[in-house]
Coordinates of C-alpha atoms in Angstrom, one line a residue:
W1 CA -16.0 -85.3 26.9
I2 CA -14.5 -82.4 28.6
L3 CA -11.7 -84.6 30.7
S4 CA -10.4 -86.1 27.6
R5 CA -10.2 -82.3 26.2
F6 CA -9.0 -81.1 29.2
E7 CA -6.3 -84.0 29.5
R8 CA -5.2 -83.4 25.6
I9 CA -5.0 -79.7 26.7
R10 CA -3.0 -79.9 29.6
R11 CA 0.0 -82.1 27.4
D12 CA -0.1 -79.7 24.7
V13 CA 0.2 -76.7 27.0
T14 CA 3.1 -78.4 29.4
E15 CA 4.8 -79.4 26.2
H16 CA 4.7 -76.2 24.7
V17 CA 6.1 -74.4 28.1
G18 CA 8.8 -77.1 28.5
A19 CA 9.7 -76.1 25.0
F20 CA 9.2 -71.8 25.3
R21 CA 6.7 -71.8 23.1
F22 CA 4.8 -69.7 25.1
S23 CA 2.6 -68.0 23.0
Q24 CA 1.6 -71.3 21.4
A25 CA 0.7 -72.5 25.2
G26 CA -1.2 -69.2 26.1
E27 CA -3.6 -69.8 22.6
T28 CA -4.1 -73.2 22.9
L29 CA -5.0 -73.1 26.7
R30 CA -7.2 -69.7 25.2
S31 CA -8.9 -71.2 23.1
F32 CA -9.8 -74.5 25.4
T33 CA -11.1 -71.9 28.6
W34 CA -13.5 -69.5 25.6
D35 CA -14.2 -72.2 23.2
E36 CA -14.6 -75.5 24.9
L37 CA -15.0 -74.9 28.7
A38 CA -17.0 -71.3 29.0
D39 CA -18.8 -71.5 25.5
W40 CA -20.3 -75.1 25.6
Y41 CA -19.5 -77.2 29.2
L42 CA -20.7 -73.9 31.1
E43 CA -24.0 -74.4 29.3
V44 CA -23.9 -78.3 29.0
A45 CA -23.7 -78.3 33.2
K46 CA -26.6 -76.1 33.9
V47 CA -28.3 -78.3 31.6
E48 CA -27.5 -81.6 33.1
G49 CA -27.1 -80.1 36.6
G50 CA -24.7 -82.0 38.9
K51 CA -22.0 -81.3 38.0
D52 CA -20.4 -79.2 40.8
A53 CA -17.4 -81.5 41.6
M54 CA -16.4 -81.7 37.4
L55 CA -16.4 -77.9 37.8
A56 CA -14.5 -77.7 40.6
Y57 CA -11.8 -79.9 39.2
L58 CA -11.6 -78.4 35.8
L59 CA -11.6 -74.8 37.2
T60 CA -8.7 -76.0 39.5
Q61 CA -6.6 -76.8 37.2
T62 CA -7.3 -74.6 34.8
L63 CA -6.5 -72.1 36.6
A64 CA -3.1 -74.0 37.3
L65 CA -2.4 -73.7 33.6
W66 CA -3.0 -70.0 33.3
H67 CA -1.2 -69.1 36.5
P68 CA 2.4 -68.9 34.6
F69 CA 0.4 -66.5 32.5
M70 CA -1.4 -64.2 34.6
P71 CA -0.2 -65.0 38.3
F72 CA -2.1 -62.0 40.4
L73 CA -5.4 -62.6 38.5
T74 CA -5.1 -66.6 39.2
E75 CA -3.8 -66.7 43.0
H76 CA -6.8 -64.3 43.5
L77 CA -9.6 -66.7 41.7
W78 CA -7.4 -69.6 43.5
Q79 CA -7.9 -68.0 47.4
T80 CA -11.5 -66.9 46.3
A81 CA -12.1 -71.0 45.4
R82 CA -10.0 -71.9 48.6
S83 CA -12.8 -70.1 50.4
Q84 CA -15.4 -72.2 48.8
L85 CA -13.8 -75.9 48.2
K86 CA -12.1 -78.5 49.9
G87 CA -9.2 -80.3 49.5
L88 CA -7.3 -78.1 47.3
P89 CA -3.4 -79.0 47.0
A90 CA -2.6 -76.4 48.0
E91 CA -3.0 -73.0 49.9
L92 CA -1.1 -70.8 47.4
L93 CA -1.7 -71.2 43.9
F94 CA 2.1 -70.5 43.2
V95 CA 3.5 -73.4 45.3
A96 CA 0.7 -75.8 43.9
P97 CA 1.8 -79.0 41.6
W98 CA 1.7 -78.9 38.2
P99 CA -1.7 -80.4 36.6
G100 CA -0.4 -84.1 36.4
P101 CA -1.6 -86.6 33.4
Q102 CA -4.4 -88.6 34.3
R103 CA -5.0 -91.7 33.1
G104 CA -8.0 -92.9 31.2
F105 CA -9.4 -89.4 30.6
L106 CA -7.9 -89.2 27.1
Q107 CA -11.7 -90.4 24.8
A108 CA -11.4 -89.9 21.1
K109 CA -14.7 -91.6 20.8
A110 CA -16.2 -89.2 23.8
E111 CA -14.3 -86.2 21.6
T112 CA -15.8 -87.0 18.1
D113 CA -19.5 -87.7 19.5
F114 CA -19.4 -83.8 21.7
D115 CA -18.1 -82.5 18.0
I116 CA -20.7 -84.1 16.5
L117 CA -23.8 -83.0 19.0
R118 CA -22.3 -79.2 19.6
A119 CA -22.0 -79.3 15.6
L120 CA -25.7 -79.8 15.4
V121 CA -26.8 -77.6 18.4
S122 CA -25.1 -74.4 16.5
S123 CA -26.8 -75.6 12.8
L124 CA -29.9 -75.7 14.7
R125 CA -29.2 -72.0 16.2
R126 CA -28.2 -70.9 13.2
L127 CA -31.3 -72.2 11.0
R128 CA -33.4 -70.3 13.6
Q129 CA -31.2 -67.2 13.2
E130 CA -31.5 -67.8 9.3
A131 CA -35.5 -67.6 9.7
G132 CA -35.8 -65.1 11.9
L133 CA -36.6 -66.5 15.1
T134 CA -35.8 -65.1 18.2
A135 CA -34.9 -66.9 21.3
D136 CA -37.8 -67.9 22.9
T137 CA -40.0 -68.2 19.6
P138 CA -41.2 -71.8 19.9
T139 CA -40.1 -74.0 17.3
S140 CA -39.5 -77.3 16.8
A141 CA -37.0 -80.0 14.8
I142 CA -37.0 -83.1 12.8
C143 CA -33.6 -84.8 12.3
Y144 CA -33.1 -88.0 10.2
A145 CA -29.7 -89.0 11.8
G146 CA -28.9 -92.3 10.2
R147 CA -25.9 -93.8 11.8
H148 CA -26.0 -91.3 14.4
T149 CA -29.7 -91.8 15.7
K150 CA -28.1 -93.6 18.5
L151 CA -25.6 -91.6 19.9
L152 CA -28.7 -88.2 19.5
G153 CA -30.9 -90.2 21.1
Q154 CA -29.2 -90.6 24.2
P155 CA -28.3 -86.4 24.9
E156 CA -32.2 -85.2 23.3
T157 CA -32.9 -83.1 26.2
L158 CA -29.6 -81.4 26.1
I159 CA -29.7 -81.2 22.0
K160 CA -33.2 -79.6 23.1
R161 CA -33.0 -77.3 25.3
L162 CA -28.9 -76.1 23.7
G163 CA -31.1 -75.8 20.3
R164 CA -33.8 -73.8 22.1
L165 CA -36.5 -76.1 20.9
A166 CA -39.9 -76.9 22.2
A167 CA -40.2 -80.1 20.7
L168 CA -37.1 -82.8 18.7
E169 CA -37.9 -85.7 17.0
I170 CA -35.1 -87.9 16.1
F171 CA -35.5 -90.9 13.2
P172 CA -33.0 -93.0 11.0
K173 CA -34.6 -91.6 7.7
G174 CA -37.3 -90.6 6.4
A175 CA -39.3 -88.1 4.1
P176 CA -38.9 -84.3 4.4
P177 CA -41.7 -82.3 6.7
P178 CA -44.2 -79.7 4.4
A179 CA -43.8 -77.3 7.2
A180 CA -39.9 -76.9 7.0
H181 CA -38.7 -73.6 7.7
A182 CA -35.3 -74.4 7.0
T183 CA -32.7 -77.3 6.5
A184 CA -29.3 -78.2 6.9
D185 CA -27.3 -81.3 6.6
V186 CA -24.2 -82.2 9.4
N187 CA -22.5 -84.7 9.4
G188 CA -24.5 -86.9 7.9
I189 CA -27.8 -85.7 9.7
R190 CA -30.6 -84.3 8.1
I191 CA -32.1 -80.9 9.9
Y192 CA -35.5 -80.1 9.3
L193 CA -36.6 -76.4 11.7
L194 CA -40.2 -76.4 11.9
T195 CA -42.9 -74.2 13.4
A196 CA -43.9 -74.9 16.4
R197 CA -46.3 -77.3 16.8

């Protein structure tokens, strides 16, 4: 997901800069850096672990895209990264190559699947908030996922951690549980937020 999103953003930013649409390039890059890389991927990396190489790649490549907009800050961060990472393509970001296309990075299905997971987690967090539950209040959820059952079963631990759940059960379909705090529908997935078991 994140590599596909980065490749899409790299392509868009490169096109905008080449056409002197600097405002669009900057906004596209800001949205990716804040809303996807910092807000979601860093959280995923904390849960899954073992993402150092991926984070290093994304950091250095994103710095290169930001360099025309914030040259002094990005150069400072590049030098800081150089002290921790090996194999950066140049001593100075100023002379480093612009990120080029990466074959095979674009994966529309991975992006679509992650958008479903992100919407599910966002709904779980919203339901917790609407139910007046604090982040540390244990609760659980049941999801009737229909055609998305297999998709949700693979990253179940990730959904539990990001959704701040003590327990999560995923079924293709079923009857509404009697102890539901709140419910929501997301992309054909019915969510029931329950009291802790």
